[in-house]
Amino acid sequence: MKPAATISFSVLVRDQVVVAVSRSVEETVSSFFSHVKGQAPADLLSGHTIGNCEVYRLLEPVKLPERLRGGTLDGERLQACTDPNNRERIYPAESLRVLGTNLQSRQIHVVIEASTHDSEKAIETLGREHGDLFQCLKITLGKLRSWTLADVENNLRGGNFYGNGEDLPPGLDTIQSRLALPRTYKAETARDNKDLEIAQTYDPTLFGHIFKTTSAEPRVTDNREFATFYHVLRCFQQDAHSMSFNNSSLFKASNFTVYFVQPPFFSQGRSIPFHYHQEMPWGYPIFLNTPVAPDTWRKFTPKSNFMVSSDAYCIPFVISEVISDKSQSVRYRMLVQAIATARAGRFLLKNGAQGKFFVVAIYLRKHMVAERYIVMQTGEGDGEGTEDLSQGDAKDFDLASKDDAVEFVREMYNLATELRVLAKDLDVKKKGGLTAVKAAASKVISLYSKVHPLKTAGGTPMEAIQEDEDESESEEDSEFEDEDDLGVFEAEDIQDILRQMNYEIEFVAFGSPVRLTTALGI
């Protein structure tokens, strides 16, 4: 008996991942579905059966791009795969003969769509019960899992991305000016104050540039601020040049936070209205769609290298990323997240609040240059109003330069002062808003941070389609190699499962394994 013919072709699974298969024409669609489910990443078809999925054959197959990497199809190819006029439903009991025999492995001939009923119901609930906050947290990307400067600009909703040297609108210019204010202390503080004496003696010129005496209410509230000034000059500056050429992002991040972030935001005690967190997921998701599929939403829970947030309201005030990829997508992802946060923070303010909510985003480049952004909604509209994003005048701080380093420390302490005022303007009646959004979004399909390479039926690796690399990446960034990776534990769904099992990920230094520890107090 002559064996049945074998056909090879590619399959698009849930508009996200391409799987290459080689199957017998006699195989049923149901059996074929089971095979594809085993090949695709677990999150795509987990919990789905052929009964709650739809399988289509394309009337005109779609040719794959030359290079397949993790992510989504480009708009034109995806549109061709989802065009109702270009596909026909096929059913579980049918054999793969319905596909014909003139198939090619580098062409998509079959599309599998999974039911998203629960996700769609959750989106409806979010719109109905949490409409204002949900609107604030919506972000449109040109391509899922791809973060670009165009995404930042397009999500400003009429706002502006202000570069260095440009005049800033009211609100943004006020915050920028206040971050540059001298750190003031009372003259009597100098008496018997060893920290102040050592700092002032070590570099009198820089000390006089950063600190001023006052008879009014001082901005310096902890004498350890003088010690921080001294330590940055005496300790950090000694190693700054070597740090710049170290390839580990974790090494850079640890030194950056120890010298510049922890003193103003962590070492102030528990009475302050904000707290410092490192490598911790946010307390709420943002919601992503694309112009190609504007009614299809995915949730994404950000995780910053470090952040300063109000635990009571779950809202970040400061977010930061250390360069961790060859392109600039991490920077743009941070800024897109800051835009959504600025909108949500504005909603959380009391009615009639005098101040404006703002978010500070800090991006640490390879050679220890800190970019400081301010994000604030300056328009008067609601969630659809105007947001303005500013990098501000000359706010690239070269931390290897002692002048820039102590000016950056001054900004961070001034920022802590401003956040104390901002936190008082949050509306206690809206305290549980973001937590409620997170609970309501539990059934919304997630955008996972990583999609791992797939294997074809023949065992040859075929990577899922990934975002395009940024062609405008700088030479500085392109030389950087990321050494720090949580691997499979980076995935949001894996972290959710571990938290449900009372485990937490203990992120340790590069070169050591990731450890799982039982969460305390559970």
Coordinates of C-alpha atoms in Angstrom, one line a residue:
M1 CA 0.0 0.0 0.0
K2 CA 1.4 3.4 -1.0
P3 CA 2.1 5.6 2.0
A4 CA 0.1 8.8 2.2
A5 CA 1.7 12.0 0.9
T6 CA 3.3 14.4 3.4
I7 CA 2.8 18.1 3.2
S8 CA 5.0 20.8 4.7
F9 CA 3.7 24.3 5.5
S10 CA 3.6 27.0 8.2
V11 CA 0.9 27.8 10.7
L12 CA 0.0 31.2 12.3
V13 CA -1.1 30.6 15.9
R14 CA -3.3 33.3 17.5
D15 CA -1.9 36.1 15.4
Q16 CA 1.4 35.8 17.2
V17 CA 3.6 32.8 16.5
V18 CA 4.6 30.9 13.3
V19 CA 5.1 27.1 13.6
A20 CA 6.5 25.0 10.8
V21 CA 4.9 21.5 10.4
S22 CA 5.2 18.5 8.2
R23 CA 2.1 16.2 8.3
S24 CA 0.4 13.5 6.4
V25 CA -2.5 14.6 4.2
E26 CA -4.6 11.8 5.8
E27 CA -4.3 13.4 9.3
T28 CA -7.4 15.0 10.7
V29 CA -7.6 18.7 11.5
S30 CA -8.2 17.7 15.1
S31 CA -5.0 15.6 15.3
F32 CA -3.1 18.3 13.5
F33 CA -4.3 20.8 16.1
S34 CA -3.0 18.7 18.9
H35 CA 0.4 18.5 17.2
V36 CA 0.6 22.3 16.8
K37 CA -0.5 22.8 20.4
G38 CA 2.5 20.8 21.5
Q39 CA 4.8 22.8 19.3
A40 CA 3.6 26.3 20.2
P41 CA 4.6 28.1 23.4
A42 CA 2.5 26.9 26.3
D43 CA 0.8 30.3 26.9
L44 CA -0.7 30.5 23.5
L45 CA -3.0 27.4 23.5
S46 CA -2.9 26.4 27.1
G47 CA -6.4 25.4 28.2
H48 CA -7.7 25.4 24.7
T49 CA -9.0 22.5 22.7
I50 CA -10.1 22.1 19.1
G51 CA -13.6 22.7 20.4
N52 CA -13.0 26.3 21.4
C53 CA -10.6 27.2 18.6
E54 CA -11.2 27.9 14.9
V55 CA -8.9 26.7 12.1
Y56 CA -8.8 28.3 8.7
R57 CA -7.0 27.6 5.5
L58 CA -5.7 30.6 3.5
L59 CA -7.0 30.9 0.0
E60 CA -3.8 32.9 -0.9
P61 CA -0.9 31.7 1.3
V62 CA 1.3 34.4 2.9
K63 CA 5.0 34.2 2.3
L64 CA 7.2 34.4 5.4
P65 CA 9.8 37.1 5.8
E66 CA 13.4 36.1 5.2
R67 CA 14.2 36.2 8.9
L68 CA 11.9 34.8 11.6
R69 CA 12.3 36.1 15.1
G70 CA 10.2 36.2 18.3
G71 CA 7.2 38.6 18.1
T72 CA 4.4 39.4 15.7
L73 CA 3.9 39.5 11.9
D74 CA 4.2 42.9 10.3
G75 CA 0.9 44.7 9.5
E76 CA 0.6 43.7 5.9
R77 CA 1.2 40.0 6.4
L78 CA -1.0 39.8 9.5
Q79 CA -3.8 41.6 7.6
A80 CA -3.6 39.0 4.8
C81 CA -3.9 36.2 7.4
T82 CA -6.9 37.7 9.1
D83 CA -8.7 39.0 6.0
P84 CA -12.1 37.1 6.0
N85 CA -12.0 37.2 2.2
N86 CA -8.8 35.3 2.2
R87 CA -9.6 32.3 4.4
E88 CA -12.0 29.5 4.8
R89 CA -13.0 27.6 7.9
I90 CA -12.0 23.9 8.1
Y91 CA -13.4 21.5 10.7
P92 CA -12.0 18.9 13.1
A93 CA -13.1 15.8 11.3
E94 CA -11.8 16.9 7.9
S95 CA -8.4 15.6 6.7
L96 CA -5.6 17.9 5.7
R97 CA -6.3 17.0 2.1
V98 CA -8.5 20.1 2.1
L99 CA -5.3 22.1 2.0
G100 CA -4.3 20.7 -1.3
T101 CA -0.9 19.4 -2.2
N102 CA 0.9 22.5 -3.6
L103 CA 2.1 23.8 -0.3
Q104 CA 5.4 25.3 0.8
S105 CA 7.1 25.3 4.2
R106 CA 8.0 29.0 3.9
Q107 CA 4.4 30.0 3.4
I108 CA 1.6 30.3 6.0
H109 CA -1.3 28.1 4.8
V110 CA -3.2 27.7 8.0
V111 CA -4.4 30.1 10.8
I112 CA -5.5 29.0 14.2
E113 CA -7.5 31.3 16.4
A114 CA -8.4 30.7 20.0
S115 CA -11.5 31.8 21.7
T116 CA -10.9 35.0 23.7
H117 CA -14.4 35.2 25.3
D118 CA -13.2 35.5 28.9
S119 CA -10.7 38.2 27.9
E120 CA -13.3 40.1 25.9
K121 CA -15.7 40.0 28.9
A122 CA -12.9 41.3 31.2
I123 CA -12.2 44.2 28.8
E124 CA -15.9 45.0 28.8
T125 CA -15.9 45.0 32.6
L126 CA -12.9 47.3 32.8
G127 CA -14.5 49.7 30.4
R128 CA -17.8 49.7 32.3
E129 CA -16.6 49.7 35.9
H130 CA -13.2 51.3 35.7
G131 CA -13.6 53.4 32.6
D132 CA -11.5 56.4 33.6
L133 CA -8.5 54.5 34.8
F134 CA -8.7 51.9 32.0
Q135 CA -8.7 54.8 29.5
C136 CA -5.5 56.2 31.1
L137 CA -3.7 52.8 30.9
K138 CA -4.4 52.2 27.2
I139 CA -1.3 52.2 24.9
T140 CA -1.2 51.7 21.2
L141 CA 2.0 50.1 19.7
G142 CA 2.9 49.9 16.1
K143 CA 3.9 46.3 16.8
L144 CA 3.3 44.2 19.9
R145 CA 6.5 43.5 21.8
S146 CA 8.2 46.3 19.9
W147 CA 8.8 49.6 21.6
T148 CA 10.0 52.6 19.5
L149 CA 10.3 56.3 19.6
A150 CA 7.3 56.5 17.3
D151 CA 5.3 54.7 19.9
V152 CA 6.3 57.3 22.5
E153 CA 5.3 60.2 20.3
N154 CA 2.0 58.6 19.1
N155 CA 0.9 57.9 22.7
L156 CA 1.3 61.5 23.8
R157 CA -2.2 62.1 22.4
G158 CA -1.4 65.6 21.1
G159 CA 1.4 66.3 23.5
N160 CA 5.0 67.1 22.7
F161 CA 8.4 65.4 23.2
Y162 CA 10.6 68.3 24.3
G163 CA 14.3 68.0 23.5
N164 CA 17.2 69.8 25.1
G165 CA 17.2 73.5 24.6
E166 CA 13.4 73.8 24.0
D167 CA 11.1 76.0 26.1
L168 CA 9.0 73.9 28.4
P169 CA 5.3 74.5 29.1
P170 CA 4.1 75.6 32.5
G171 CA 4.2 72.7 35.0
L172 CA 7.2 71.0 33.3
D173 CA 9.4 74.0 33.6
T174 CA 8.4 74.4 37.3
I175 CA 9.3 70.9 38.2
Q176 CA 12.6 71.1 36.3
S177 CA 13.5 74.3 38.0
R178 CA 12.7 72.9 41.5
L179 CA 14.8 69.8 40.9
A180 CA 17.8 72.2 40.3
L181 CA 17.3 74.2 43.5
P182 CA 20.2 74.3 46.0
R183 CA 20.0 72.0 49.0
T184 CA 19.6 74.4 51.9
Y185 CA 20.5 73.8 55.6
K186 CA 20.6 76.0 58.7
A187 CA 24.0 77.5 59.6
E188 CA 23.7 76.1 63.2
T189 CA 23.6 72.6 61.6
A190 CA 27.4 73.0 60.9
R191 CA 28.2 73.0 64.5
D192 CA 29.6 69.6 65.6
N193 CA 28.4 68.0 62.3
K194 CA 31.1 65.7 61.1
D195 CA 29.4 64.7 57.9
L196 CA 28.9 68.3 56.9
E197 CA 32.5 69.2 57.9
I198 CA 34.0 66.3 55.9
A199 CA 31.9 67.0 52.8
Q200 CA 32.7 70.7 52.9
T201 CA 36.4 70.2 53.4
Y202 CA 36.7 67.6 50.7
D203 CA 35.6 69.9 47.8
P204 CA 34.6 73.4 49.1
T205 CA 33.8 74.6 45.5
L206 CA 31.3 71.8 44.7
F207 CA 29.9 71.9 48.2
G208 CA 29.1 75.6 47.8
H209 CA 27.5 74.9 44.4
I210 CA 25.2 72.2 45.8
F211 CA 24.5 73.4 49.4
K212 CA 23.5 76.9 50.7
T213 CA 22.7 78.1 54.2
T214 CA 19.2 79.4 54.9
S215 CA 17.2 81.0 57.8
A216 CA 14.0 79.5 56.4
E217 CA 12.8 75.9 56.4
P218 CA 15.8 73.8 55.2
R219 CA 15.5 71.3 52.3
V220 CA 18.1 69.1 53.9
T221 CA 16.3 67.0 56.5
D222 CA 18.9 64.3 57.2
N223 CA 22.6 64.9 57.8
R224 CA 23.4 61.7 55.9
E225 CA 22.8 63.8 52.8
F226 CA 26.2 65.4 53.4
A227 CA 27.7 62.0 53.7
T228 CA 26.2 60.9 50.4
F229 CA 27.8 64.0 48.7
Y230 CA 31.2 63.0 50.1
H231 CA 30.8 59.3 49.2
V232 CA 29.9 60.0 45.6
L233 CA 33.0 62.2 45.2
R234 CA 35.4 60.0 47.3
C235 CA 34.2 56.5 46.5
F236 CA 32.0 56.4 43.4
Q237 CA 34.3 58.7 41.4
Q238 CA 37.3 56.5 42.1
D239 CA 35.6 53.6 40.2
A240 CA 33.4 55.4 37.7
H241 CA 35.7 55.1 34.7
S242 CA 36.1 51.3 35.3
M243 CA 32.3 50.9 35.8
S244 CA 31.7 52.6 32.4
F245 CA 33.5 49.8 30.6
N246 CA 32.1 46.9 32.6
N247 CA 29.6 44.9 30.4
S248 CA 27.3 43.8 33.2
S249 CA 24.1 45.8 33.4
L250 CA 23.5 44.4 36.9
F251 CA 26.9 45.7 38.1
K252 CA 26.1 49.2 36.8
A253 CA 22.6 49.1 38.3
S254 CA 23.8 48.0 41.8
N255 CA 26.4 50.8 42.0
F256 CA 24.0 53.4 40.5
T257 CA 21.3 52.6 43.1
V258 CA 23.7 52.4 46.1
Y259 CA 25.2 55.8 45.5
F260 CA 22.4 57.8 43.8
V261 CA 19.0 56.3 44.5
Q262 CA 18.9 54.5 47.9
P263 CA 20.2 57.4 50.0
P264 CA 17.3 59.8 49.1
F265 CA 14.5 57.3 48.6
F266 CA 15.3 54.2 50.8
S267 CA 17.3 55.6 53.7
Q268 CA 14.7 58.1 54.8
G269 CA 12.8 55.7 57.1
R270 CA 9.3 54.2 56.8
S271 CA 7.4 57.4 57.6
I272 CA 7.8 58.8 54.1
P273 CA 4.9 58.4 51.7
F274 CA 6.9 56.5 49.1
H275 CA 9.2 53.5 49.0
Y276 CA 12.0 52.1 47.0
H277 CA 11.6 48.8 45.1
Q278 CA 14.0 46.9 42.9
E279 CA 13.2 44.3 40.2
M280 CA 9.6 44.2 41.3
P281 CA 6.5 44.0 39.0
W282 CA 4.2 46.9 39.2
G283 CA 0.9 46.6 41.1
Y284 CA -1.2 47.0 38.0
P285 CA -1.0 46.3 34.2
I286 CA -1.2 48.6 31.2
F287 CA -3.2 47.5 28.1
L288 CA -1.8 47.3 24.6
N289 CA -3.3 47.1 21.2
T290 CA -2.1 47.9 17.6
P291 CA -3.6 49.9 14.7
V292 CA -4.1 46.6 12.9
A293 CA -6.2 45.1 15.6
P294 CA -7.5 48.1 17.6
D295 CA -10.2 46.1 19.5
T296 CA -7.9 43.4 20.6
W297 CA -6.2 44.2 23.9
R298 CA -3.4 42.5 25.8
K299 CA -2.4 43.3 29.3
F300 CA 1.3 43.8 30.3
T301 CA 2.5 44.2 33.8
P302 CA 5.7 46.3 33.7
K303 CA 8.7 45.6 35.9
S304 CA 11.4 48.3 36.4
N305 CA 15.0 47.8 37.4
F306 CA 14.1 50.1 40.2
M307 CA 11.2 52.3 41.1
V308 CA 10.0 54.7 43.8
S309 CA 6.2 54.3 44.4
S310 CA 3.3 54.9 46.7
D311 CA 2.5 51.5 48.1
A312 CA -0.9 52.8 49.3
Y313 CA -1.9 53.8 45.8
C314 CA 0.3 51.4 43.8
I315 CA 1.5 54.3 41.6
P316 CA 5.2 54.8 40.7
F317 CA 6.7 58.2 41.0
V318 CA 10.1 57.3 39.6
I319 CA 11.0 54.4 37.3
S320 CA 14.4 53.5 36.0
E321 CA 16.0 51.1 33.5
V322 CA 19.6 50.2 33.0
I323 CA 20.7 49.5 29.4
S324 CA 20.0 45.8 28.8
D325 CA 19.6 45.3 25.1
K326 CA 21.4 46.1 21.8
S327 CA 18.7 48.4 20.6
Q328 CA 17.0 51.3 22.4
S329 CA 13.7 49.5 22.9
V330 CA 14.1 49.4 26.7
R331 CA 14.3 53.2 26.9
Y332 CA 11.2 53.6 24.8
R333 CA 9.3 50.9 26.8
M334 CA 10.1 52.9 29.9
L335 CA 8.8 56.1 28.4
V336 CA 5.6 54.5 27.1
Q337 CA 5.0 53.1 30.6
A338 CA 5.7 56.5 32.1
I339 CA 3.1 58.1 29.8
A340 CA 0.4 55.7 31.0
T341 CA 1.5 56.2 34.6
A342 CA 1.3 60.0 34.3
R343 CA -2.3 59.8 33.0
A344 CA -3.3 57.4 35.8
G345 CA -1.6 59.6 38.4
R346 CA -3.4 62.6 37.2
F347 CA -6.7 60.7 37.7
L348 CA -5.7 59.8 41.3
L349 CA -5.2 63.5 42.3
K350 CA -7.8 65.2 44.5
N351 CA -10.2 67.5 42.8
G352 CA -8.8 71.0 42.9
A353 CA -5.2 69.8 43.7
Q354 CA -2.8 72.7 43.2
G355 CA 0.1 70.6 41.9
K356 CA 0.3 68.4 38.8
F357 CA 1.1 64.7 38.9
F358 CA 4.4 63.9 37.2
V359 CA 6.6 60.9 36.7
V360 CA 10.4 60.9 36.5
A361 CA 12.0 58.2 34.3
I362 CA 15.7 57.6 34.4
Y363 CA 17.6 55.6 31.8
L364 CA 21.2 54.7 32.6
R365 CA 23.3 54.3 29.4
K366 CA 26.3 52.1 28.9
H367 CA 29.0 54.5 29.9
M368 CA 27.2 55.6 33.1
V369 CA 25.3 58.5 31.6
A370 CA 21.9 59.0 33.3
E371 CA 19.1 60.4 31.1
R372 CA 16.4 62.1 33.2
Y373 CA 12.9 62.5 31.8
I374 CA 9.9 64.2 33.2
V375 CA 6.4 63.1 32.1
M376 CA 3.4 65.2 32.9
Q377 CA -0.1 65.7 31.6
T378 CA -0.2 69.4 30.9
G379 CA -3.6 69.5 29.1
E380 CA -6.9 69.9 30.9
G381 CA -8.7 67.0 29.3
D382 CA -9.5 63.6 30.9
G383 CA -7.8 60.4 30.0
E384 CA -7.9 61.5 26.4
G385 CA -6.2 64.8 27.2
T386 CA -2.8 66.0 26.4
E387 CA 0.4 64.7 27.9
D388 CA 3.8 66.4 27.4
L389 CA 7.0 64.4 27.7
S390 CA 10.2 66.3 28.4
Q391 CA 13.9 65.4 28.7
G392 CA 14.6 68.9 29.6
D393 CA 17.6 71.2 29.1
A394 CA 21.0 69.4 29.3
K395 CA 19.7 66.7 31.6
D396 CA 22.1 64.0 30.5
F397 CA 24.2 63.5 33.6
D398 CA 27.7 62.0 33.0
L399 CA 28.1 60.3 36.3
A400 CA 31.8 59.8 35.6
S401 CA 32.1 63.6 35.9
K402 CA 32.2 64.8 39.5
D403 CA 30.2 67.9 38.6
D404 CA 27.4 66.0 36.9
A405 CA 27.5 63.3 39.6
V406 CA 26.8 65.7 42.5
E407 CA 24.2 67.6 40.5
F408 CA 22.4 64.4 39.9
V409 CA 22.5 63.6 43.6
R410 CA 21.0 67.1 44.2
E411 CA 18.2 66.4 41.8
M412 CA 17.4 63.1 43.5
Y413 CA 17.2 64.7 46.9
N414 CA 15.1 67.5 45.5
L415 CA 12.9 65.0 43.8
A416 CA 12.3 63.2 47.2
T417 CA 11.3 66.6 48.6
E418 CA 8.8 67.2 45.8
L419 CA 7.3 63.7 46.1
R420 CA 6.5 64.3 49.7
V421 CA 4.3 67.2 48.5
L422 CA 2.9 65.3 45.5
A423 CA 1.8 62.4 47.7
K424 CA -0.4 64.6 49.8
D425 CA -2.4 65.6 46.7
L426 CA -3.5 62.0 46.0
D427 CA -7.2 61.4 46.7
V428 CA -7.7 58.9 49.5
K429 CA -11.1 58.0 47.9
K430 CA -9.3 56.6 44.9
K431 CA -6.7 54.6 46.8
G432 CA -7.8 51.2 45.7
G433 CA -8.4 52.1 42.0
L434 CA -5.3 50.5 40.4
T435 CA -5.6 47.4 42.6
A436 CA -9.2 47.0 41.4
V437 CA -8.1 47.4 37.8
K438 CA -5.5 44.6 38.3
A439 CA -8.2 42.3 39.8
A440 CA -10.7 43.1 37.0
A441 CA -8.0 42.4 34.4
S442 CA -7.1 38.9 35.7
K443 CA -8.8 37.2 32.7
V444 CA -7.3 39.5 30.0
I445 CA -4.8 37.8 27.8
S446 CA -1.2 38.7 28.7
L447 CA 1.6 40.0 26.6
Y448 CA 4.4 37.8 27.7
S449 CA 7.9 39.2 27.9
K450 CA 9.5 36.4 26.0
V451 CA 8.5 33.9 23.3
H452 CA 11.1 31.2 23.1
P453 CA 12.3 29.5 19.9
L454 CA 10.1 26.7 18.5
K455 CA 11.1 23.5 16.9
T456 CA 9.8 22.4 13.6
A457 CA 8.5 18.8 13.1
G458 CA 11.9 17.9 11.7
G459 CA 13.7 19.2 14.7
T460 CA 15.1 22.4 13.1
P461 CA 14.7 25.5 15.3
M462 CA 12.3 28.0 13.9
E463 CA 12.1 31.2 15.9
A464 CA 8.9 33.0 16.3
I465 CA 8.6 36.4 14.6
Q466 CA 10.2 39.1 16.8
E467 CA 10.2 42.9 16.8
D468 CA 12.4 44.6 14.3
E469 CA 15.8 45.7 15.7
D470 CA 16.0 49.5 15.8
E471 CA 18.0 50.5 12.8
S472 CA 18.9 53.8 14.5
E473 CA 20.6 52.2 17.4
S474 CA 23.8 53.9 18.4
E475 CA 27.2 52.4 18.1
E476 CA 27.5 52.7 21.9
D477 CA 24.4 50.6 22.4
S478 CA 25.2 48.1 19.6
E479 CA 28.5 47.1 21.4
F480 CA 26.7 46.3 24.6
E481 CA 26.0 42.6 25.5
D482 CA 23.4 41.8 28.0
E483 CA 24.7 39.5 30.6
D484 CA 21.8 39.6 33.0
D485 CA 18.7 37.5 32.2
L486 CA 16.1 35.7 34.4
G487 CA 15.5 33.3 31.5
V488 CA 12.2 31.5 31.7
F489 CA 11.4 33.3 35.0
E490 CA 11.2 36.6 33.1
A491 CA 7.8 35.5 31.8
E492 CA 4.9 37.2 33.4
D493 CA 2.7 34.0 33.5
I494 CA 5.5 32.0 35.2
Q495 CA 5.9 34.7 37.8
D496 CA 2.1 34.8 38.4
I497 CA 2.0 31.0 39.0
L498 CA 5.0 31.2 41.4
R499 CA 3.3 33.9 43.4
Q500 CA 0.1 31.9 43.6
M501 CA 2.3 29.0 45.0
N502 CA 3.7 31.4 47.6
Y503 CA 7.1 31.6 45.9
E504 CA 9.1 34.6 45.0
I505 CA 12.1 35.0 42.7
E506 CA 15.3 36.1 44.4
F507 CA 17.3 38.0 41.9
V508 CA 21.0 37.5 42.7
A509 CA 24.2 38.8 41.1
F510 CA 25.2 37.9 37.6
G511 CA 26.9 34.6 37.3
S512 CA 24.8 33.1 40.1
P513 CA 21.7 31.0 39.6
V514 CA 18.2 32.5 40.0
R515 CA 16.8 31.2 43.3
L516 CA 13.2 30.6 44.3
T517 CA 12.4 31.3 47.9
T518 CA 9.2 30.8 49.8
A519 CA 7.6 34.3 50.3
L520 CA 7.6 35.5 53.9
G521 CA 4.4 36.1 55.7
I522 CA 2.2 34.0 53.5

